[in-house]
Each structure stands twice: as C-alpha cells, then as structure tokens.
mmCIF file with all atom_site columns, C-alpha atoms in Angstrom:
data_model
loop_
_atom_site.group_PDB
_atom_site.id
_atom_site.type_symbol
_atom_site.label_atom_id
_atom_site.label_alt_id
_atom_site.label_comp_id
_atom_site.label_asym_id
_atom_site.label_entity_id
_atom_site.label_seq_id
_atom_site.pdbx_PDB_ins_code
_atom_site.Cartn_x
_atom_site.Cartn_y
_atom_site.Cartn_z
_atom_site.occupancy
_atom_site.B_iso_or_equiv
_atom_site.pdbx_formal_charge
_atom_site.auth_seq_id
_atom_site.auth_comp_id
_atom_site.auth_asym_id
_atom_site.auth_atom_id
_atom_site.pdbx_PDB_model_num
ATOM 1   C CA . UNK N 1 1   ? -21.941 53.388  29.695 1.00 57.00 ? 1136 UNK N CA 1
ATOM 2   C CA . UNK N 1 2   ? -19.579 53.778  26.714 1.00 61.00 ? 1137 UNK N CA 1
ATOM 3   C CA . UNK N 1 3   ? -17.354 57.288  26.131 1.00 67.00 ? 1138 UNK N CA 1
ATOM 4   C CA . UNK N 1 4   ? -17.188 58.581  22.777 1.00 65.00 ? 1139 UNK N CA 1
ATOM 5   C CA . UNK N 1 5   ? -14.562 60.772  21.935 1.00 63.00 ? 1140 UNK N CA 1
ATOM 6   C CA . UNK N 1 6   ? -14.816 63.705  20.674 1.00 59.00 ? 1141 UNK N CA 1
ATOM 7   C CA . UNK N 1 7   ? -13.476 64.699  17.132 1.00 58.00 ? 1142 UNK N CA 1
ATOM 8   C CA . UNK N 1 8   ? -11.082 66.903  17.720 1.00 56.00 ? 1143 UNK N CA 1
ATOM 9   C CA . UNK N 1 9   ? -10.588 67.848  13.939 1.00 53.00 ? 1144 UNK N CA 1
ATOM 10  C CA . UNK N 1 10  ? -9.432  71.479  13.133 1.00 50.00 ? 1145 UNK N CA 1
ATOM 11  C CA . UNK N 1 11  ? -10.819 70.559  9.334  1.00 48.00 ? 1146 UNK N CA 1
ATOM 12  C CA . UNK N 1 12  ? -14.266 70.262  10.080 1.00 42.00 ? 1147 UNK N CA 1
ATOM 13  C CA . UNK N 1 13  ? -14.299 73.270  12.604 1.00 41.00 ? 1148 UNK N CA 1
ATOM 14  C CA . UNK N 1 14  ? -13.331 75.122  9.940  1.00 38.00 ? 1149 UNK N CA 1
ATOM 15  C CA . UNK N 1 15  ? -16.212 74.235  7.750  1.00 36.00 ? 1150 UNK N CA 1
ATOM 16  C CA . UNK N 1 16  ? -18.656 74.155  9.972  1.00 38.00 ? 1151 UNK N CA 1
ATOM 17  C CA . UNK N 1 17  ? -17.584 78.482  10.210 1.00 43.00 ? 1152 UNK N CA 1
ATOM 18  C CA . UNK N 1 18  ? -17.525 78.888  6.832  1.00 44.00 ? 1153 UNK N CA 1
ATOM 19  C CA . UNK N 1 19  ? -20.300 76.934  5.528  1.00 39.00 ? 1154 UNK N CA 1
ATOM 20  C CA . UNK N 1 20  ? -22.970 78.178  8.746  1.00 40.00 ? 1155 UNK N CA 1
ATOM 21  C CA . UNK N 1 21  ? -23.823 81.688  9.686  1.00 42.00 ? 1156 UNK N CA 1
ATOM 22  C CA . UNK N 1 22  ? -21.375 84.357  8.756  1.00 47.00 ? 1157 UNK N CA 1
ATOM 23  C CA . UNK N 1 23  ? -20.042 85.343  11.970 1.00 51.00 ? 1158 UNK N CA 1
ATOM 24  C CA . UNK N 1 24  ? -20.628 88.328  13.325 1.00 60.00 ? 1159 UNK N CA 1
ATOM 25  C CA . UNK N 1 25  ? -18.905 91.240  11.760 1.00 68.00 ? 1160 UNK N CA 1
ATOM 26  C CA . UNK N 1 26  ? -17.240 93.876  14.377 1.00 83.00 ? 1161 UNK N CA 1
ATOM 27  C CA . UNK N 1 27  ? -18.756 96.822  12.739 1.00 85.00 ? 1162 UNK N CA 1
ATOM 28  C CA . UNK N 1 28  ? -16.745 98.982  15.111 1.00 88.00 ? 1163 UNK N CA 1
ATOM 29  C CA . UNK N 1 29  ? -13.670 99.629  12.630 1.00 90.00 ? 1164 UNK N CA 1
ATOM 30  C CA . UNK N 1 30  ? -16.410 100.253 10.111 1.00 91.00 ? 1165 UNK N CA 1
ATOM 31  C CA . UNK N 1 31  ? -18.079 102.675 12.088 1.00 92.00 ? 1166 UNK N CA 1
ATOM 32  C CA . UNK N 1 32  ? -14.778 104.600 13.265 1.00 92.00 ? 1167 UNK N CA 1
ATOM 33  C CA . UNK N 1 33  ? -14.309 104.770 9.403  1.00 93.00 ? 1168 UNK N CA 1
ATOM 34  C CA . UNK N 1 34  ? -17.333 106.570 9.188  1.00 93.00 ? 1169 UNK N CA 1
ATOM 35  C CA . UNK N 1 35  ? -16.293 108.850 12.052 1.00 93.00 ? 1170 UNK N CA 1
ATOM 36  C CA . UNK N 1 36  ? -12.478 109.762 10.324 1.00 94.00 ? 1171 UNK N CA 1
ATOM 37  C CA . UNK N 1 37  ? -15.052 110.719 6.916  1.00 94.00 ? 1172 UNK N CA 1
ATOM 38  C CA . UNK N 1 38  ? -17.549 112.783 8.267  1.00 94.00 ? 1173 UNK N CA 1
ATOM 39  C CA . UNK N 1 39  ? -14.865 114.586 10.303 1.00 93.00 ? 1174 UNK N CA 1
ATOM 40  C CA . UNK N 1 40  ? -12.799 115.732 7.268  1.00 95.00 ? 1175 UNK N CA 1
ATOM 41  C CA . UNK N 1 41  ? -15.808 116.089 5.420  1.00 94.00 ? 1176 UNK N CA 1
ATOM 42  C CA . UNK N 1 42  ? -17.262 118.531 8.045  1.00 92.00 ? 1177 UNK N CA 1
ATOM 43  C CA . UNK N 1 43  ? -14.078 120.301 8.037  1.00 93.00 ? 1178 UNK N CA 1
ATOM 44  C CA . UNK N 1 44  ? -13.733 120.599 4.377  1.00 95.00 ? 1179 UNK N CA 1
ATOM 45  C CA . UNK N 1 45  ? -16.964 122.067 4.019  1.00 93.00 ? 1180 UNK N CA 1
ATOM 46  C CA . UNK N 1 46  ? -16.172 124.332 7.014  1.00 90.00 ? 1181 UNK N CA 1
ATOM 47  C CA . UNK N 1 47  ? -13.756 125.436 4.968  1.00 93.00 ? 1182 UNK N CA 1
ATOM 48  C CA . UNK N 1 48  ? -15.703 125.780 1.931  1.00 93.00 ? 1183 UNK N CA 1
ATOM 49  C CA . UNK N 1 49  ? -18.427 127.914 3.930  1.00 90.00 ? 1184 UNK N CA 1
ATOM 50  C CA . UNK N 1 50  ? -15.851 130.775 4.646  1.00 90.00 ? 1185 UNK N CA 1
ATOM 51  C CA . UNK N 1 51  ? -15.787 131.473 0.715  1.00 93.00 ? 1186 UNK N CA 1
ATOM 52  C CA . UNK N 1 52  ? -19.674 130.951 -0.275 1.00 92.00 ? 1187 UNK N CA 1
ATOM 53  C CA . UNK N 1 53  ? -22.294 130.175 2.014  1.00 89.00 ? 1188 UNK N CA 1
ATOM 54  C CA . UNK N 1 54  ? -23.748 126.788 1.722  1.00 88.00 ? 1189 UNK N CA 1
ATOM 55  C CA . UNK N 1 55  ? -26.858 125.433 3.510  1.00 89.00 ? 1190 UNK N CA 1
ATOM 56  C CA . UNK N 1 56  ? -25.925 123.586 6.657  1.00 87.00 ? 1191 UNK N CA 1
ATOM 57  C CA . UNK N 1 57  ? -28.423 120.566 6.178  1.00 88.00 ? 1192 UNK N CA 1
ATOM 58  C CA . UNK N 1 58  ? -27.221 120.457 2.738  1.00 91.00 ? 1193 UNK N CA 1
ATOM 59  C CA . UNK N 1 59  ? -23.181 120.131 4.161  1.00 91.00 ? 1194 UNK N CA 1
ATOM 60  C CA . UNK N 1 60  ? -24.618 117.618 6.847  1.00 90.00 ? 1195 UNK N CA 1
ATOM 61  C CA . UNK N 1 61  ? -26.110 115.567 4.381  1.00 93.00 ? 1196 UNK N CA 1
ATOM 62  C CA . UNK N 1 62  ? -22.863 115.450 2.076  1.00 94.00 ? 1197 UNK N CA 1
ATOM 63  C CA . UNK N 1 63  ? -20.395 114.921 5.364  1.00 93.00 ? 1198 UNK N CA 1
ATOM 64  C CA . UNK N 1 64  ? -22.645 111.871 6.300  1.00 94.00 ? 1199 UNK N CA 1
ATOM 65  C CA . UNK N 1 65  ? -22.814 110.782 2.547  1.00 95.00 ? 1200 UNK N CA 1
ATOM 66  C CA . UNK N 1 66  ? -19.151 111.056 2.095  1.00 95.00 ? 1201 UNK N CA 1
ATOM 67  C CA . UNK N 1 67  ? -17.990 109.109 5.747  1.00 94.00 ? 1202 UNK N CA 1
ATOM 68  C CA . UNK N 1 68  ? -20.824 106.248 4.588  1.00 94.00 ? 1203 UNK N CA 1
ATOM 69  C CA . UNK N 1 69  ? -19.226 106.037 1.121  1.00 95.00 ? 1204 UNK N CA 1
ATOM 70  C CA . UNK N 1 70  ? -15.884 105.856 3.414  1.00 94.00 ? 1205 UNK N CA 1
ATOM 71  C CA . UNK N 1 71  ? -17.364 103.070 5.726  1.00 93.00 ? 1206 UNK N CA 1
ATOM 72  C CA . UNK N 1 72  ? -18.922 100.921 2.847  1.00 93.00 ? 1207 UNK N CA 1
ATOM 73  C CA . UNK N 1 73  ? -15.613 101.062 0.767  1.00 93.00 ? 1208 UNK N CA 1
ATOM 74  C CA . UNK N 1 74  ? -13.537 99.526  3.576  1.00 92.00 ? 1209 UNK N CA 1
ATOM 75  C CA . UNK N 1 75  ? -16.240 96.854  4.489  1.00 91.00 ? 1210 UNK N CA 1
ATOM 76  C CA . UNK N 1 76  ? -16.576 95.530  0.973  1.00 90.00 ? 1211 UNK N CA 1
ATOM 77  C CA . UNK N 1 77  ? -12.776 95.989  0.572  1.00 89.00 ? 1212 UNK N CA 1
ATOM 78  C CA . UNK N 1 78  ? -11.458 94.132  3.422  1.00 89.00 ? 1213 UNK N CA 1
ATOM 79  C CA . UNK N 1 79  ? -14.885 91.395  3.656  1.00 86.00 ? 1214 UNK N CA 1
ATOM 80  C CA . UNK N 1 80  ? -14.945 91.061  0.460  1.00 88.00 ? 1215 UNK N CA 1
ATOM 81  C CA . UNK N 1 81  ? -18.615 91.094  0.571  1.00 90.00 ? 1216 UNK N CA 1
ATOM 82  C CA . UNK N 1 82  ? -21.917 93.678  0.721  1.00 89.00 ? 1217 UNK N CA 1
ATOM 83  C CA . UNK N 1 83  ? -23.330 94.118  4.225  1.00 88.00 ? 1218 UNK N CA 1
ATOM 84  C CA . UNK N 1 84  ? -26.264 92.578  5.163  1.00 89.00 ? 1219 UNK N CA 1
ATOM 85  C CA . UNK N 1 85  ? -29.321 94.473  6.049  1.00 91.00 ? 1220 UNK N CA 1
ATOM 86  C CA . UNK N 1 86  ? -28.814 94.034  9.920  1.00 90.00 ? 1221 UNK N CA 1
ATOM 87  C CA . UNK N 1 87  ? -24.952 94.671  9.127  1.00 91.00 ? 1222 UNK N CA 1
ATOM 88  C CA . UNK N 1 88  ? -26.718 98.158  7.056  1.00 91.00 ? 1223 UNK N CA 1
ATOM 89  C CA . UNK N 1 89  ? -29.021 98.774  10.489 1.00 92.00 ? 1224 UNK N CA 1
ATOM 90  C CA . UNK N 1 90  ? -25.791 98.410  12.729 1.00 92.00 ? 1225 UNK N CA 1
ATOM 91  C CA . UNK N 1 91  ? -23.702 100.583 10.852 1.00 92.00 ? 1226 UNK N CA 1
ATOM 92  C CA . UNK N 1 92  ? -26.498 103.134 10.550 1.00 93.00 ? 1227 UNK N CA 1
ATOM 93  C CA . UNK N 1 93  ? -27.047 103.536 14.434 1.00 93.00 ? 1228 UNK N CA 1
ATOM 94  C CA . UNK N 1 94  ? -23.856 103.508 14.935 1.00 92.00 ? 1229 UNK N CA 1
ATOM 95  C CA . UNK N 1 95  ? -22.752 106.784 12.421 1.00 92.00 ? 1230 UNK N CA 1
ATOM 96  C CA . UNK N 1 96  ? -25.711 108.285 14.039 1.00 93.00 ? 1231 UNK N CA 1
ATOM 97  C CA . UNK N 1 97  ? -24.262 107.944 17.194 1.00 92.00 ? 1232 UNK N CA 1
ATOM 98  C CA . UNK N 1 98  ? -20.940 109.070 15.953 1.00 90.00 ? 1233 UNK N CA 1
ATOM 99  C CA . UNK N 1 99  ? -22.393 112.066 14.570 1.00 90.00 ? 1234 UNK N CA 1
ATOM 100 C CA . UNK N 1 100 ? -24.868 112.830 17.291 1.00 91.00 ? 1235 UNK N CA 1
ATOM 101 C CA . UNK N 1 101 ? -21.646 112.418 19.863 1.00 92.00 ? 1236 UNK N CA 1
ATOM 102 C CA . UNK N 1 102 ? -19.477 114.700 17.954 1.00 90.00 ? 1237 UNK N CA 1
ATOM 103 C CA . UNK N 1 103 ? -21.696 117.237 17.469 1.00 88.00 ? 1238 UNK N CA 1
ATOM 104 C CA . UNK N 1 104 ? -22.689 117.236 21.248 1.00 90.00 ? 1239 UNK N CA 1
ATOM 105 C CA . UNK N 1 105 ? -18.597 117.414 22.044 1.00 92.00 ? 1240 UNK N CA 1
ATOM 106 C CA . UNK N 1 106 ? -18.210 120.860 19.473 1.00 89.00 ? 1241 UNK N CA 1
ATOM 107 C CA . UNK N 1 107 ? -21.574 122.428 21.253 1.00 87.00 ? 1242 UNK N CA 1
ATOM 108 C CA . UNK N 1 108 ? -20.205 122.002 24.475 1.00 90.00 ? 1243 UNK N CA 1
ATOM 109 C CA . UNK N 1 109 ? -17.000 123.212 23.393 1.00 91.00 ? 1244 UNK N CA 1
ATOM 110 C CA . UNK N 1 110 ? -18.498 126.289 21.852 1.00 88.00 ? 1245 UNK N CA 1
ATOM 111 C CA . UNK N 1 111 ? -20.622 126.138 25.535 1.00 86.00 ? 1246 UNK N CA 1
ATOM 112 C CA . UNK N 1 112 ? -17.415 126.420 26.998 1.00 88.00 ? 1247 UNK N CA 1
ATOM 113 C CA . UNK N 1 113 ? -14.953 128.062 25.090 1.00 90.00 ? 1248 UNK N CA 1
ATOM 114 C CA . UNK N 1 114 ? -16.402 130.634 23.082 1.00 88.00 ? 1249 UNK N CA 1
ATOM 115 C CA . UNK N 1 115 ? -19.671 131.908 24.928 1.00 88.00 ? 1250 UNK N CA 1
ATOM 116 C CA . UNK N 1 116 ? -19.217 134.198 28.113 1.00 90.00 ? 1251 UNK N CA 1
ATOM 117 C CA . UNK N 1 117 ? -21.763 134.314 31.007 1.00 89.00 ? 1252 UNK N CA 1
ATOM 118 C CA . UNK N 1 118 ? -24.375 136.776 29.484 1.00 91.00 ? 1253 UNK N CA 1
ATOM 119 C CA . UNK N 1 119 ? -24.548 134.706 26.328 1.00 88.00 ? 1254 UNK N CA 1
ATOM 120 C CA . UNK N 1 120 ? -24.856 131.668 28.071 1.00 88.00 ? 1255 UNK N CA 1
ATOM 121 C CA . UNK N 1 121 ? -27.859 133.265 30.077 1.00 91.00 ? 1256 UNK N CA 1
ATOM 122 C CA . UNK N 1 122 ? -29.978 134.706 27.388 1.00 89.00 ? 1257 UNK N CA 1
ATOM 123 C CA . UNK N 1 123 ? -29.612 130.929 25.118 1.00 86.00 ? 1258 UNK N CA 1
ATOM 124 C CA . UNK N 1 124 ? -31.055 129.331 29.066 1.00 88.00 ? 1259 UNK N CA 1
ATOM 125 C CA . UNK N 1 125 ? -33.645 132.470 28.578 1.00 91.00 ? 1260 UNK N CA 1
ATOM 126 C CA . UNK N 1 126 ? -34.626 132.006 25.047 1.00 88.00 ? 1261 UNK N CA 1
ATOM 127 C CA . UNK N 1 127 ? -34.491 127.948 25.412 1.00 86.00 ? 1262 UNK N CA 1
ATOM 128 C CA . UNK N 1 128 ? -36.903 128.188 28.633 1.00 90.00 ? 1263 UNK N CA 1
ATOM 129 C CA . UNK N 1 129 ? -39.596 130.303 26.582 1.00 91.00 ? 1264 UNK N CA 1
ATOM 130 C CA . UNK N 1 130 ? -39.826 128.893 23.411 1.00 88.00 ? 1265 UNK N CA 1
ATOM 131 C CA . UNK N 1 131 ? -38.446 125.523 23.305 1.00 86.00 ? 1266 UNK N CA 1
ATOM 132 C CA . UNK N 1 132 ? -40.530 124.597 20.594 1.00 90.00 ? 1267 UNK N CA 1
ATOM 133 C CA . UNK N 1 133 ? -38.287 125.870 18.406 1.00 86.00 ? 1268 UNK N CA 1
ATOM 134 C CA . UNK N 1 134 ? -35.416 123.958 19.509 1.00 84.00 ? 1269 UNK N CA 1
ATOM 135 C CA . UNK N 1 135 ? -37.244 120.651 19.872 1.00 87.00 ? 1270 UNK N CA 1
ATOM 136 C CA . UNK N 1 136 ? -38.356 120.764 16.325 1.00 90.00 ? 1271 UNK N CA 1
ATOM 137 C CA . UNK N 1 137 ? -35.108 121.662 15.011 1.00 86.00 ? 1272 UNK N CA 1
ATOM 138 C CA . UNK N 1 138 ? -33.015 118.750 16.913 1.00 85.00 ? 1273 UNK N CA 1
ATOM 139 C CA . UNK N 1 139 ? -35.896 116.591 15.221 1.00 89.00 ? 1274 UNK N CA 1
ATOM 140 C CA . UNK N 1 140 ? -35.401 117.638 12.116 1.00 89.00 ? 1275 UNK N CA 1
ATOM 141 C CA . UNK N 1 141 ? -31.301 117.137 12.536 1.00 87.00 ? 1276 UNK N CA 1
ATOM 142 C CA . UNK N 1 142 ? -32.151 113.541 13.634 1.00 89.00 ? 1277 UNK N CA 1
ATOM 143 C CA . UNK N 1 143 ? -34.649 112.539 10.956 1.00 92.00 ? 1278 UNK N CA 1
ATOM 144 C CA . UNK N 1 144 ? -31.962 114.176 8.408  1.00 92.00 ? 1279 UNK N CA 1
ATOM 145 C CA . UNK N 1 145 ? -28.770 112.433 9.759  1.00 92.00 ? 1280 UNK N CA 1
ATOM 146 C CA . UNK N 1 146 ? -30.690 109.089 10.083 1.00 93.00 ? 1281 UNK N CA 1
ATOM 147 C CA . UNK N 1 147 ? -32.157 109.056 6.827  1.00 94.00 ? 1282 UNK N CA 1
ATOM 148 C CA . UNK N 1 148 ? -29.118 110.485 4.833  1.00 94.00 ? 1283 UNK N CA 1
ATOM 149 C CA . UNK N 1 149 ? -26.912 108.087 6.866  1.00 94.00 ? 1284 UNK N CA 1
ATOM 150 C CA . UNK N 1 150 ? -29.187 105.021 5.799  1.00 94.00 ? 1285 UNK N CA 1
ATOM 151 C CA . UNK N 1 151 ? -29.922 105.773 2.454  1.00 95.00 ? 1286 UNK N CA 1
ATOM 152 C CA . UNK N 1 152 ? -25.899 106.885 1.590  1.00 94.00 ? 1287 UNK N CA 1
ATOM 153 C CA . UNK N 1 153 ? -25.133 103.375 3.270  1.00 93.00 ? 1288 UNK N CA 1
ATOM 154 C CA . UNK N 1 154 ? -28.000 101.300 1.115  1.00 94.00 ? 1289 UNK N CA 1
ATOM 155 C CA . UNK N 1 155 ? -26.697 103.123 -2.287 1.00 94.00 ? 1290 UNK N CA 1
ATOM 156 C CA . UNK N 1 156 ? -23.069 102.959 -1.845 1.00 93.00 ? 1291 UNK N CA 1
ATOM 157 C CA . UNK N 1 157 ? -23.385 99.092  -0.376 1.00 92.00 ? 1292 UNK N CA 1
ATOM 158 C CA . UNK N 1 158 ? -25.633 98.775  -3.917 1.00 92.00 ? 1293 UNK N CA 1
ATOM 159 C CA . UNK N 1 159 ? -23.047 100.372 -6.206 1.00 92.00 ? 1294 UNK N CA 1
ATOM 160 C CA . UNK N 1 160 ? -19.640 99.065  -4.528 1.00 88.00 ? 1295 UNK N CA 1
ATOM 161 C CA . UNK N 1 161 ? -20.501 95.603  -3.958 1.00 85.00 ? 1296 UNK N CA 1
ATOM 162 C CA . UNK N 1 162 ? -19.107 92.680  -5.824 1.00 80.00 ? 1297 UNK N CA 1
ATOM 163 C CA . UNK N 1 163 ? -20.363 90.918  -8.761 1.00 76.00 ? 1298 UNK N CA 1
#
C-alpha cells in the first residue's frame, strides 16, 4: 500500500477558487444596503407628502427603486462584477423581506403607540366583516414591492455593470 502525499500548495488552492465557481456571495451587506435606502427614501418622501400629496404605491415603488439602485451600486462597486441571476433572485427576496419586516415593525408601532382601545376595536370589527378588502390590498402591496424590487434590481444591475 503506498501513501501519497498530499500537495499542500497554497498556489494551486488559489486557482482552483478563482478559476471554478464564484463563491458564494454574502448578499447580506447587500441586502442591509437596500434596507439603509429604502429607509431614507421612505422618510424623504414622508417628508415630501406633508407639502403635496403623492400616491403611496407610487412613493413605495420609488423607495424600493432608490434602496435597489443603493444595493446594486455597492455590489458592482466592491465585486467588481454584475450579479448573477440567482445573486438578482437572492437579493430580491431578501429587500422584500426587509420591506415586508419594516413595514410590519411601523404598523405595530402605530398598533401600539398611536391607536387607543376603541380604535383598535372597530379596525378588529371592520377586519372581521369584510376582510376582502384587506386581503386584496396586502396582495396588491406584495405583487408591487416584488415586482418593483426585481425589476429596479434587473435595470440598475443592466445599467451599472462593467464593460
């Protein structure tokens, strides 16, 4: 029985990394990016709404557009490179998430914070008779964050990326 030894080379490690799969990105940073841009995005156009009144799809649509264009910037900046489409499909679910998380954190806030016991009891009363209403709407929020969120990541990973 002979022993080989092993090649304990750094070299070819090195290549073998570079010149196989990409590794695996940590979209995480990317998608925290996303988060700090559709934050002051959301608060901007907050802002904004005091003055003139804007429709609120229309300033959820921008806010998602502008923390994508945020997220996609610092990918291709520090990778040097456009995302891949599962890279697109990560980042995607993941600013959905974000977005779906932080809006579920300032509803229960308002829950909390701003709406006393008899407010709180007519919303349970409306909710429990027509809840049709409110299904459909949290649909429509969902199929309008995902696709804004996809398509803003798709264009801006088109236009920023590197010749």
């Amino acid at each position: 029985m002979s022993r080989t030894t092993p090649n304990l080379s750094k070299k070819r490690q090195v290549q073998t990394n570079r010149s196989g799969q990409s590794q695996k990105t940590h979209l995480v940073q990317y998608v925290g990016f996303f988060a700090v841009g559709y934050i002051l995005a959301s608060a901007i156009f907050m802002m904004i709404q005091t003055q003139i009144t804007i429709n609120p799809q229309l300033v959820t649509a921008l806010s998602i557009l502008v923390g994508a264009y945020i997220a996609v910037h610092k990918f291709i900046k520090h990778q040097r490179r456009p995302l891949t489409n599962s890279e697109m499909n990560r980042l995607t679910m993941g600013s959905i998430g974000v977005v779906w998380l932080l809006t579920a954190i300032y509803l229960l806030g308002l829950w909390l914070f701003l709406f006393d016991a008899v407010s709180r009891e007519v919303l349970l009363e409306m909710t429990v008779q027509q809840p049709l209403p409110l299904l459909s709407a949290l649909v429509m929020i969902l199929v309008l964050t995902l696709v804004s969120a996809r398509l803003g990541i798709w264009i801006f990973n088109r236009l920023l990326a590197p010749k």
